[in-house]
Tab-separated table of C-alpha atoms in Angstrom:
chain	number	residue	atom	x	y	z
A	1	UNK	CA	24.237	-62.466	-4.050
A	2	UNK	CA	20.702	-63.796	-4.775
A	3	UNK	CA	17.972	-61.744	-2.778
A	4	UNK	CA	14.934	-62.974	-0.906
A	5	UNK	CA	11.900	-60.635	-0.727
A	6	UNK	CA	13.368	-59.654	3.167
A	7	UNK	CA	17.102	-59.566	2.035
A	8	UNK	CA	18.476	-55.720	0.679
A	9	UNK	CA	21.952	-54.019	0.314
A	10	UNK	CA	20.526	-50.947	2.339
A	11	UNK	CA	17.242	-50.474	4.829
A	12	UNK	CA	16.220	-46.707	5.370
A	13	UNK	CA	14.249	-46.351	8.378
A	14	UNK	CA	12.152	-43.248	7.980
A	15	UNK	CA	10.657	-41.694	4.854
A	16	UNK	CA	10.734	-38.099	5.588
A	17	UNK	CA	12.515	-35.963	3.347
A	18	UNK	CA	16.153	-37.253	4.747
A	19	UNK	CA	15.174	-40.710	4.234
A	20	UNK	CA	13.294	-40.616	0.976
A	21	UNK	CA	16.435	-38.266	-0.537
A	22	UNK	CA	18.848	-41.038	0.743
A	23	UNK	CA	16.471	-43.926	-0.684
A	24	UNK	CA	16.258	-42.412	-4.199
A	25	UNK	CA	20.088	-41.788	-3.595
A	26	UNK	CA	21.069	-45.369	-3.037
A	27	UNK	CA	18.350	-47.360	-5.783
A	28	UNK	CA	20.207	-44.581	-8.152
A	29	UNK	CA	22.849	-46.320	-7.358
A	30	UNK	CA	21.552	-49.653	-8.116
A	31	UNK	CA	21.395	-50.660	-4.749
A	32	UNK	CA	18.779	-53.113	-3.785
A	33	UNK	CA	16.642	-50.444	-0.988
A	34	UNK	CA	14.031	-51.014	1.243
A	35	UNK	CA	12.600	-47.459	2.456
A	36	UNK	CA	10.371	-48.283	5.650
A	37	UNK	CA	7.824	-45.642	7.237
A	38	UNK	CA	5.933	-45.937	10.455
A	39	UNK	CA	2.979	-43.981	9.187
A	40	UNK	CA	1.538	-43.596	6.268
A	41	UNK	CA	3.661	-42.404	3.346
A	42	UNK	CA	3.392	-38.343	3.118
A	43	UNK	CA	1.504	-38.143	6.755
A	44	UNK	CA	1.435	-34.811	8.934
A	45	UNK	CA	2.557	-36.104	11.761
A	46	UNK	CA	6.884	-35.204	11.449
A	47	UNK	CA	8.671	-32.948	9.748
A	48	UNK	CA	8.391	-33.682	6.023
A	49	UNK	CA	4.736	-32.683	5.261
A	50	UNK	CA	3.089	-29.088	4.233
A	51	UNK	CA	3.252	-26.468	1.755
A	52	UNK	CA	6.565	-24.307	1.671
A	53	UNK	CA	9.760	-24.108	3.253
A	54	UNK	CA	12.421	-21.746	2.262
A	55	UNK	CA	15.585	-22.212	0.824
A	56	UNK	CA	18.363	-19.859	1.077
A	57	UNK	CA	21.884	-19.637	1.126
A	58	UNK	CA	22.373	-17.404	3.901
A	59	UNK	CA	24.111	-18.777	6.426
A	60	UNK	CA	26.876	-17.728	9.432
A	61	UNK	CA	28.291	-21.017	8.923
A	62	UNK	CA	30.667	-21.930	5.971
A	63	UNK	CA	29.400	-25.576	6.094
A	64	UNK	CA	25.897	-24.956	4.987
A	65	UNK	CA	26.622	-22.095	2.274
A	66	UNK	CA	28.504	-24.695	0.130
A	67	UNK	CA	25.763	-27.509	1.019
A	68	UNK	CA	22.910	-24.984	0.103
A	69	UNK	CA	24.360	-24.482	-3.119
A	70	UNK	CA	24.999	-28.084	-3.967
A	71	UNK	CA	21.266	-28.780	-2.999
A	72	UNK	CA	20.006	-25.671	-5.389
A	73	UNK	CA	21.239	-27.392	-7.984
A	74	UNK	CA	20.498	-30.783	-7.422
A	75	UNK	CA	16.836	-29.887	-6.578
A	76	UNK	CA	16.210	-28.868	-10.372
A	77	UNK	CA	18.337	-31.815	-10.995
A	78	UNK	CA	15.733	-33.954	-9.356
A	79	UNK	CA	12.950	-32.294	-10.288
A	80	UNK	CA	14.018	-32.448	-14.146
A	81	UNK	CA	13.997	-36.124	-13.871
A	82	UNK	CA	10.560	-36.307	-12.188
A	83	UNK	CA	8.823	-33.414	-14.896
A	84	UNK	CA	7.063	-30.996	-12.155
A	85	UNK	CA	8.437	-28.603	-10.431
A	86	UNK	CA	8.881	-28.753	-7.186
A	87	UNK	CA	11.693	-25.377	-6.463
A	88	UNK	CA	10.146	-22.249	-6.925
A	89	UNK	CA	12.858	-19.387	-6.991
A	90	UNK	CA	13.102	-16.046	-5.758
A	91	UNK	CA	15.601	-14.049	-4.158
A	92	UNK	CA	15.983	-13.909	-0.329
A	93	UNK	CA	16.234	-11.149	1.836
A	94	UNK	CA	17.404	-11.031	5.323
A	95	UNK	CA	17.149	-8.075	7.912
A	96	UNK	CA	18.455	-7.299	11.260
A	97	UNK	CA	19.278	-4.482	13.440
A	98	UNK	CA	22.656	-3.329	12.815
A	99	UNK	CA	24.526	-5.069	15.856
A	100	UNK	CA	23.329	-8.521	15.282
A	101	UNK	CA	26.071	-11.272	15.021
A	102	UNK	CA	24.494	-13.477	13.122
A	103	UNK	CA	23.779	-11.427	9.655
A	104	UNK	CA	26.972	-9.894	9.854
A	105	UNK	CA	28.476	-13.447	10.467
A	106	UNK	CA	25.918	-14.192	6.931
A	107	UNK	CA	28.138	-11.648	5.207
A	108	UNK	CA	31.655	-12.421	5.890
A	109	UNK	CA	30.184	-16.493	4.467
A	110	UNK	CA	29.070	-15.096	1.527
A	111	UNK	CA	32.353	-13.598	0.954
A	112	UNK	CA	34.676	-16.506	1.562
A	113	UNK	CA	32.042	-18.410	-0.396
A	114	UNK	CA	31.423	-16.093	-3.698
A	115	UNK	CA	28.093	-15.677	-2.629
A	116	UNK	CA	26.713	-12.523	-4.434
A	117	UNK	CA	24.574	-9.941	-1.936
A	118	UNK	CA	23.976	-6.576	-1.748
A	119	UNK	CA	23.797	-4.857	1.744
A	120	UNK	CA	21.173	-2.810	2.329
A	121	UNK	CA	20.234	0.692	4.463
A	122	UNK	CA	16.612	1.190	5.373
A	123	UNK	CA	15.670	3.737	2.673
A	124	UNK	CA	17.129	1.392	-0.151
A	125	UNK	CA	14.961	-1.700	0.955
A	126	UNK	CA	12.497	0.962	1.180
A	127	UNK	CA	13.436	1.797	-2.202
A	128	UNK	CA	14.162	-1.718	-3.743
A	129	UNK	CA	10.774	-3.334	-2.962
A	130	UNK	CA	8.796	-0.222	-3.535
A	131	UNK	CA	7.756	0.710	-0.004
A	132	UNK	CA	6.321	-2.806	0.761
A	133	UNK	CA	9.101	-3.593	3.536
A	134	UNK	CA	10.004	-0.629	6.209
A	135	UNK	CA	13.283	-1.545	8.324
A	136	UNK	CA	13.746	0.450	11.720
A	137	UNK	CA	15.955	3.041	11.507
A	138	UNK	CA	19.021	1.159	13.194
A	139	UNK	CA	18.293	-1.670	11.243
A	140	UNK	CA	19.535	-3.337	7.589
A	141	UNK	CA	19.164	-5.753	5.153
A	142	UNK	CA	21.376	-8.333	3.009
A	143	UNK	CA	19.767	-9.523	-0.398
A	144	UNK	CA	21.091	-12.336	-2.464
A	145	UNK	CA	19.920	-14.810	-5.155
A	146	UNK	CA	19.773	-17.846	-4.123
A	147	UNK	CA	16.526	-18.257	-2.694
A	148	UNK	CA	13.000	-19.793	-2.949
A	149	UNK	CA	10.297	-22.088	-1.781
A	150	UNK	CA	10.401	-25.965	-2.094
A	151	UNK	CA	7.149	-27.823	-1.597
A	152	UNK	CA	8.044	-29.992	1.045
A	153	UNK	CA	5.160	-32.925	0.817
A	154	UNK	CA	5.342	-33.178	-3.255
A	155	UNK	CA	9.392	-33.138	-3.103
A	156	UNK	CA	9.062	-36.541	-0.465
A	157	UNK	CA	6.626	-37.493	-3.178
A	158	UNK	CA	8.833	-37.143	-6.230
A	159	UNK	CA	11.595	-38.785	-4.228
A	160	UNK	CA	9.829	-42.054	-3.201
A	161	UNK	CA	8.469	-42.183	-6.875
A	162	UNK	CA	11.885	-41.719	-8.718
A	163	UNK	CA	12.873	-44.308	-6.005
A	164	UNK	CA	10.481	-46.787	-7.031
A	165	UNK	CA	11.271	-46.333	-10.868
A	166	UNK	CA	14.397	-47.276	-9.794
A	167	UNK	CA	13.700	-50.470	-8.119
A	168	UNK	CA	13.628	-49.454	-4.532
A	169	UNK	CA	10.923	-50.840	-1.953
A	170	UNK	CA	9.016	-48.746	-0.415
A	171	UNK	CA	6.431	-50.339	2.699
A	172	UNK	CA	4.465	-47.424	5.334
A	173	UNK	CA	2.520	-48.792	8.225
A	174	UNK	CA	5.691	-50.202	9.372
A	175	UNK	CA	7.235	-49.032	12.958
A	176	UNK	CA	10.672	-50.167	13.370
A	177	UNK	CA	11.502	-51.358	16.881
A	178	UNK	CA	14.807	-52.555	16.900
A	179	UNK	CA	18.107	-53.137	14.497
A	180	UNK	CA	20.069	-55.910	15.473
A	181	UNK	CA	23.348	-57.127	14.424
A	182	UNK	CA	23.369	-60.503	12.380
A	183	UNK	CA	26.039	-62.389	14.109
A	184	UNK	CA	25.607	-65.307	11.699
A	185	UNK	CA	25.080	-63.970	8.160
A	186	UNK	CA	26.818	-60.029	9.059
A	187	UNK	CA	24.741	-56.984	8.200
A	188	UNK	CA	21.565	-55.892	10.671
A	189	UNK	CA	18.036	-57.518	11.181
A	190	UNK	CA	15.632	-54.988	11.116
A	191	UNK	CA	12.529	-55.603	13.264
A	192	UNK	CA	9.216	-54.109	12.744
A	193	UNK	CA	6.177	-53.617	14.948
A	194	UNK	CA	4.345	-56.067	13.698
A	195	UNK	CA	6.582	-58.822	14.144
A	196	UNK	CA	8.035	-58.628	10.433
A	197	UNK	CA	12.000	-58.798	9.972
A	198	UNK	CA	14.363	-58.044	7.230
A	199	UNK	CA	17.879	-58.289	6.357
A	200	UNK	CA	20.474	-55.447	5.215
A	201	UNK	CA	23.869	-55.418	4.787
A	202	UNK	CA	23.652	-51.674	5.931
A	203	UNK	CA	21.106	-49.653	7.635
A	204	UNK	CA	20.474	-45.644	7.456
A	205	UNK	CA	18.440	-44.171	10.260
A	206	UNK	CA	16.022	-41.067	9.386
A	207	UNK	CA	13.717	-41.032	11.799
A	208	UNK	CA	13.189	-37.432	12.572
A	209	UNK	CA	11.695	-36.401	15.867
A	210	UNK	CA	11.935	-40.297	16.863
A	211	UNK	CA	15.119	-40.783	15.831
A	212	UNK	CA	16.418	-40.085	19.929
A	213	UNK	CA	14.379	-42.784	20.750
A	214	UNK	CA	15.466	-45.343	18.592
A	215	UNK	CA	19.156	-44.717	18.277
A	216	UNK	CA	18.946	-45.139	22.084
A	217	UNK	CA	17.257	-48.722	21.713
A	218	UNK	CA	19.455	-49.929	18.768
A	219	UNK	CA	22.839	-48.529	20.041
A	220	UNK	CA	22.081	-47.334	23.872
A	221	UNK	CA	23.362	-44.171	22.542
A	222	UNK	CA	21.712	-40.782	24.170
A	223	UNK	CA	21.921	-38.414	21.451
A	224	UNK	CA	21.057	-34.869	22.462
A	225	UNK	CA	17.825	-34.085	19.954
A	226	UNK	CA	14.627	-32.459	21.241
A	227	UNK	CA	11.518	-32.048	19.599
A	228	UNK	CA	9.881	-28.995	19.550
A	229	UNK	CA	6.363	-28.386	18.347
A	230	UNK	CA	6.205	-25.458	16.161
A	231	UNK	CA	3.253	-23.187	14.085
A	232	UNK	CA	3.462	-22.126	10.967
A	233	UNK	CA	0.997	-18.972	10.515
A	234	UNK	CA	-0.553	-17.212	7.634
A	235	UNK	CA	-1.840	-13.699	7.385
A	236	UNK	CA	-4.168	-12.417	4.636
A	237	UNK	CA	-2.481	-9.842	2.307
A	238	UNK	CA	-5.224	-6.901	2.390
A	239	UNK	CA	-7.226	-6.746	-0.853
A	240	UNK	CA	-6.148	-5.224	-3.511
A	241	UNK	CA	-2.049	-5.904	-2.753
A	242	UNK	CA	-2.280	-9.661	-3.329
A	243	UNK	CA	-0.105	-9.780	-6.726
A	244	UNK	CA	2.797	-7.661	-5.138
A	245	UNK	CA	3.286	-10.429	-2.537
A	246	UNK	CA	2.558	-13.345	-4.959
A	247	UNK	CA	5.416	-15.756	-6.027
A	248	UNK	CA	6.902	-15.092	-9.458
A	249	UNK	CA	6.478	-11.202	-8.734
A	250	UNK	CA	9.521	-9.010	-7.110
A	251	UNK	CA	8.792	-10.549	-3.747
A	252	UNK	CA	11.310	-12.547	-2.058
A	253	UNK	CA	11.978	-14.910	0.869
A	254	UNK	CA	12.983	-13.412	4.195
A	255	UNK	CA	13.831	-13.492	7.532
A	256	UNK	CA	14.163	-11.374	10.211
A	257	UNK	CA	17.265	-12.018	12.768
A	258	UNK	CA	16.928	-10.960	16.541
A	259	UNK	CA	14.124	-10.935	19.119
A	260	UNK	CA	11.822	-12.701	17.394
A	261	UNK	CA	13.148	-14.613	14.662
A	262	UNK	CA	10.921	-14.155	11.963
A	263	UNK	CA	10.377	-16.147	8.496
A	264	UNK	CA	8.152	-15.961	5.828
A	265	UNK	CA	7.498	-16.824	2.053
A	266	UNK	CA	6.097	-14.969	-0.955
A	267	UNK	CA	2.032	-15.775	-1.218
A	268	UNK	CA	1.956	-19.517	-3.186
A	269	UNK	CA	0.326	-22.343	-1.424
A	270	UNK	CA	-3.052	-20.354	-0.428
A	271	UNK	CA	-3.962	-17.149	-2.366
A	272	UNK	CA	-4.436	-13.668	-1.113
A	273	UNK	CA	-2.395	-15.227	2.735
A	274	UNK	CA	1.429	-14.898	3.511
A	275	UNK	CA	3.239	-17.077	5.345
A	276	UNK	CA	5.040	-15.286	8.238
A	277	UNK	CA	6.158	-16.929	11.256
A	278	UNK	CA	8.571	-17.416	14.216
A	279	UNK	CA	11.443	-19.861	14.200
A	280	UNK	CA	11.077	-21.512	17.109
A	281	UNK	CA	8.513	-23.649	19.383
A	282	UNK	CA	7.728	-25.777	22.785
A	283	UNK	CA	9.642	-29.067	23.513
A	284	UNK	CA	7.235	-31.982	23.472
A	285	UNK	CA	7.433	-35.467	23.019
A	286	UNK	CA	6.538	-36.659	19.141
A	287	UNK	CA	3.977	-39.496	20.468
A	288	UNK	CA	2.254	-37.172	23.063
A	289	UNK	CA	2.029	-33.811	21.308
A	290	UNK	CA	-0.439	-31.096	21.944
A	291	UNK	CA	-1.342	-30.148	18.482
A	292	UNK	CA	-0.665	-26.671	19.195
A	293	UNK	CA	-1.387	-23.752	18.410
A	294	UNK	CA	-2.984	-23.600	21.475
A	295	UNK	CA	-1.643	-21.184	24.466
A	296	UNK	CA	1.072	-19.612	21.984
A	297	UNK	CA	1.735	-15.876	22.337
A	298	UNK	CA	1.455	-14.403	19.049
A	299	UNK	CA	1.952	-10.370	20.080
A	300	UNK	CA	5.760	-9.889	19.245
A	301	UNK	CA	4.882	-11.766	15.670
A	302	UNK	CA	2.248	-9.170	15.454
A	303	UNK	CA	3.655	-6.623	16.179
A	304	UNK	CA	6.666	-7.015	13.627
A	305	UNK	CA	4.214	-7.320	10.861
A	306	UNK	CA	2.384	-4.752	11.508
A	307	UNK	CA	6.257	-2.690	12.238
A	308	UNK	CA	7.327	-4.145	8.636
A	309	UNK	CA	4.933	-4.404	5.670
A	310	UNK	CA	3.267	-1.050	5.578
A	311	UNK	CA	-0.080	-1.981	6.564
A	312	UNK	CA	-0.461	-4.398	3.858
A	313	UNK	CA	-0.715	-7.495	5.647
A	314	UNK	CA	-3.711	-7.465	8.364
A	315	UNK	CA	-1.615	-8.338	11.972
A	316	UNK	CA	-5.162	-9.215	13.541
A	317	UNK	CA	-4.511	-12.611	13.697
A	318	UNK	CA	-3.524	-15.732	11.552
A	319	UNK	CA	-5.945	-17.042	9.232
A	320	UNK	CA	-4.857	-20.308	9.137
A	321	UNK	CA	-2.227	-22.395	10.911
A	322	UNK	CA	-0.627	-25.360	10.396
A	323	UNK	CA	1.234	-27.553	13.433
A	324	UNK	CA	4.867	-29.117	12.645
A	325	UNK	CA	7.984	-30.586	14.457
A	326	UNK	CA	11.480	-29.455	14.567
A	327	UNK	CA	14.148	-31.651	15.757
A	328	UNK	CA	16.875	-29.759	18.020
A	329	UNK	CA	20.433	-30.107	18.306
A	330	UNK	CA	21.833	-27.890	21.165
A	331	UNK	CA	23.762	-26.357	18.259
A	332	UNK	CA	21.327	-26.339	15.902
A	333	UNK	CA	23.883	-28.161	14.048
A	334	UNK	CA	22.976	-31.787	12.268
A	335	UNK	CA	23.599	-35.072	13.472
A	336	UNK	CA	25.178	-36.919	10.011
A	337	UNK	CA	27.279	-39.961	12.088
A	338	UNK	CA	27.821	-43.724	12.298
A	339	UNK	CA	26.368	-45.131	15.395
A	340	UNK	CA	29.696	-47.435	16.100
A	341	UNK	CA	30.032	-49.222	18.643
A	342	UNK	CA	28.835	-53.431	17.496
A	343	UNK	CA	27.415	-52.266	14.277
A	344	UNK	CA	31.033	-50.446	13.229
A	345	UNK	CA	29.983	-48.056	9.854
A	346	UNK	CA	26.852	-50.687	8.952
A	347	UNK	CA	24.286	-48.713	10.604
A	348	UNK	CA	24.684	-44.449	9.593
A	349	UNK	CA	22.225	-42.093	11.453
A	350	UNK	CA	21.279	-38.793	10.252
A	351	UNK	CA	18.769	-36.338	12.354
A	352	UNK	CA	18.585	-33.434	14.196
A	353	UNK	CA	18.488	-31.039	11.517
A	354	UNK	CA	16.839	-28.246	13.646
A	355	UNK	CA	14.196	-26.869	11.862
A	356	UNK	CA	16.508	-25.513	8.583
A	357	UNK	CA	17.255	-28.940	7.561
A	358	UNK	CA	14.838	-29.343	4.647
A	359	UNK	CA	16.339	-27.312	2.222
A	360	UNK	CA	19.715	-29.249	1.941
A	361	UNK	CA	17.624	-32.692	1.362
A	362	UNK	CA	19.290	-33.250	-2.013
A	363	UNK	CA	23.163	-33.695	-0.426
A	364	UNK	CA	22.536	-34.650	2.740
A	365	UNK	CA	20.531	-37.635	0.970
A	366	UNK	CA	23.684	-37.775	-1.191
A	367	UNK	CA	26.259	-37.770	1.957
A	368	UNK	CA	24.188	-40.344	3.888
A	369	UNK	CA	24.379	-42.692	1.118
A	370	UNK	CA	28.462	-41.875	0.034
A	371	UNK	CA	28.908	-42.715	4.318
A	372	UNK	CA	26.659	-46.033	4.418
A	373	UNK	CA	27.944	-47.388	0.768
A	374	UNK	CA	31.670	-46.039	1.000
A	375	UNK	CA	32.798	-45.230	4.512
A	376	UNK	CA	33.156	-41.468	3.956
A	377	UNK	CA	31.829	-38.388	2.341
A	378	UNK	CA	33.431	-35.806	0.168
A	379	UNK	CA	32.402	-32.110	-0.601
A	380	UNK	CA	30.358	-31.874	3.169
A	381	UNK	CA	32.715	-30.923	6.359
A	382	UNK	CA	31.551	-33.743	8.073
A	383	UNK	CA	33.728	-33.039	11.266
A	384	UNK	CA	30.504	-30.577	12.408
A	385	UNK	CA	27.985	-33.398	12.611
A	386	UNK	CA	29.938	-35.741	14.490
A	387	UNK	CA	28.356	-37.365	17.624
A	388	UNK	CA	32.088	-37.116	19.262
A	389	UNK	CA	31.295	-33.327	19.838
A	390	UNK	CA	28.615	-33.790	22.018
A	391	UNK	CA	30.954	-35.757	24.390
A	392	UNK	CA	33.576	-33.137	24.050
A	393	UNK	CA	31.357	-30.470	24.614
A	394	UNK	CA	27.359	-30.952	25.510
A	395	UNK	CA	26.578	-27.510	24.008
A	396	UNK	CA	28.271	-28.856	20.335
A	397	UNK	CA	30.004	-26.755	18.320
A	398	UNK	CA	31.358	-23.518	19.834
A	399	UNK	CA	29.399	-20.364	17.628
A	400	UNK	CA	30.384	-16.780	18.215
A	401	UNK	CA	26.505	-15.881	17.304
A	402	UNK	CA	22.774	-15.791	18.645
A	403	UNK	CA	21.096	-18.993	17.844
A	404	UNK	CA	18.438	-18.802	15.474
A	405	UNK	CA	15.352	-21.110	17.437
A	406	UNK	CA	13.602	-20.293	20.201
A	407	UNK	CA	12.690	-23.133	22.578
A	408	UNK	CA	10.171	-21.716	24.503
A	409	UNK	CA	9.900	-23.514	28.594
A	410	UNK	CA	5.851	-23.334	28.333
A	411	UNK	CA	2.738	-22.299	26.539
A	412	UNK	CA	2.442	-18.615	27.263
């Protein structure tokens, strides 16, 4: 058929990471795509923006070990076809004490999934990374290779721009109020803020921590996503020690299971600081947020710094923070779903991807485009990011582990 300027096979709506990935995804594809952003492209006000996020393969859940290593690839892929780099690798190392459910769950995945690790006692990660991480004495460690740090705000970037080469659209400064079904013609009308509409014969939502409100207004569906506010903190490496922490050196990624969950990246985005922090944060409402880090309790976070790195990292206090937003499932599981009901499989949703989402970009780009194109995905069990489960059971899928993100009720 013979396009109009308003007329496109497919209209993302949101260009975070999900939608940008699904974008580049579908113009790939030679699909005519219209990418539309309610802020300005690459702002700080989601999900999508900053310096590092981790990727690793480490998961209790089969689902995401096999989607983690289908993104690893496709992220050099990607970034092949842009010429920068945007994956950084190292290996990642997680630690727990030695009754937690969750890295123990981490194990038996890696197993069924020929993930290569090595478990580790205390005096071997003593030993392995030359006396730079101490574990308690009840406590141990699992290290494998597939780990790293993506830079989350150039990766959007690379993905809008290969999108573009390939003939997508790409308009910020537009906020989407409503997607309506075309009675007349088929496909949606989708409306913007500013009075603006345009056609699609299919429609992917990405709209991060607004994608609750808007499903509700285009479908009436309630979908059970929370944003939380979250800080990211970074600690000076004490002089002197800088190199062994630096990216590129023996360093990995980590994280720390149990009370608190703790994160962190090799020294890359500012020199001579680390970034450590806890995986969690304070519910708030994306368009009324407090722009934390105000009121947050930083002692426990402290505390394991000071309990882990050998006094190498000063535990005074962060030297710099950065505010961000994690979307929450109950199950900490993603949302990856048709919305149904009058728009059938013409308007796909993804969102709530929990604050671990990032990393898997690449495929869950590739998934929302097989569902909105095709009707179906392959190589993803999809069956764990259906809406229906929320009706079945308002807690999701059922998990025989901790969860991983703390919600916290107030600022303490």
């Amino acid at each position: 058929m013979e396009y109009s300027s308003h007329q496109f096979d497919v209209i993302v709506v949101g260009a975070g990471i999900m939608g940008s990935s699904t974008a580049y995804q579908l113009a790939k594809r030679g699909q005519k795509t219209l990418l539309l952003e309610q802020f300005d492209f690459l702002h700080h006000r989601g999900s999508s923006h900053g310096e590092s996020r981790t990727i690793r393969a480490t998961y209790p859940e089969d689902y995401y070990c096999v989607m983690v290593k289908e993104s690893s690839q496709m992220w050099e892929q990607v970034q092949s076809e842009i010429g920068y780099k945007v994956y950084f690798k190292a290996q990642q190392f997680d630690m727990s004490p030695s009754d937690n459910k969750s890295l123990r769950s981490v194990i038996s995945s890696c197993e069924r999934k020929s993930i290569p690790y090595r478990v580790l006692d205390r005096q071997q990660v003593s030993d392995r990374f030359s006396g730079m991480i101490n574990l308690p004495e009840d406590w141990f460690g699992v290290l494998t290779d597939v780990g790293g740090v993506i830079k989350p705000t150039k990766a959007v970037s690379m993905f809008q721009a290969l999108a573009f080469q390939r003939g997508a659209v790409l308009r910020d400064n537009m906020e989407v109020k409503n997607v309506v079904k075309d009675e007349v013609n088929g496909g949606v009308n989708v409306e913007t803020a500013d009075g603006k509409k345009f056609w699609g014969k299919k429609c992917v939502i990405t709209a991060g921590a607004w994608v609750r409100k808007l499903v509700k207004t285009v479908g009436g569906l309630e979908l059970p996503i929370q944003a939380l506010e979250t800080t990211v903190c970074y600690w000076r490496i004490k002089e002197g020690h800088e190199a062994k922490f630096a990216i590129g050196s023996d360093f990995p990624t980590f994280a720390s299971y149990g009370e608190p969950y703790v994160y962190g990246t090799p020294s890359l985005e500012f020199p001579g600081l680390i970034k450590i922090s806890v995986h969690g944060g304070y519910p708030c409402d994306p368009d009324k947020r407090p722009w934390g880090p105000a009121g947050i309790s930083l002692d426990s976070l402290k505390e394991w710094i000071k309990g882990r790195f050998s006094g190498l990292v000063d535990n005074g206090g962060p030297v710099a923070t950065q505010s961000c937003m994690y979307s929450m499932t109950p199950d900490e599981d993603f949302v990856i779903d048709f919305l149904g009901g009058e728009f059938g499989k013409d308007v796909v949703i993804g969102g709530g991807f929990s604050g671990h989402g990032f990393k898997m970009a690449p495929v869950v780009g590739r998934v929302l485009a097989d569902l909105v194109l095709g009707g179906e995905a392959k190589g993803v069990e999809m069956k764990y990011f259906r809406v229906q489960r929320f009706q079945d059971n308002p807690k999701g899928n059922v998990k025989d582990y901790e969860n991983q993100v703390n919600s916290f009720s107030n600022h303490k």
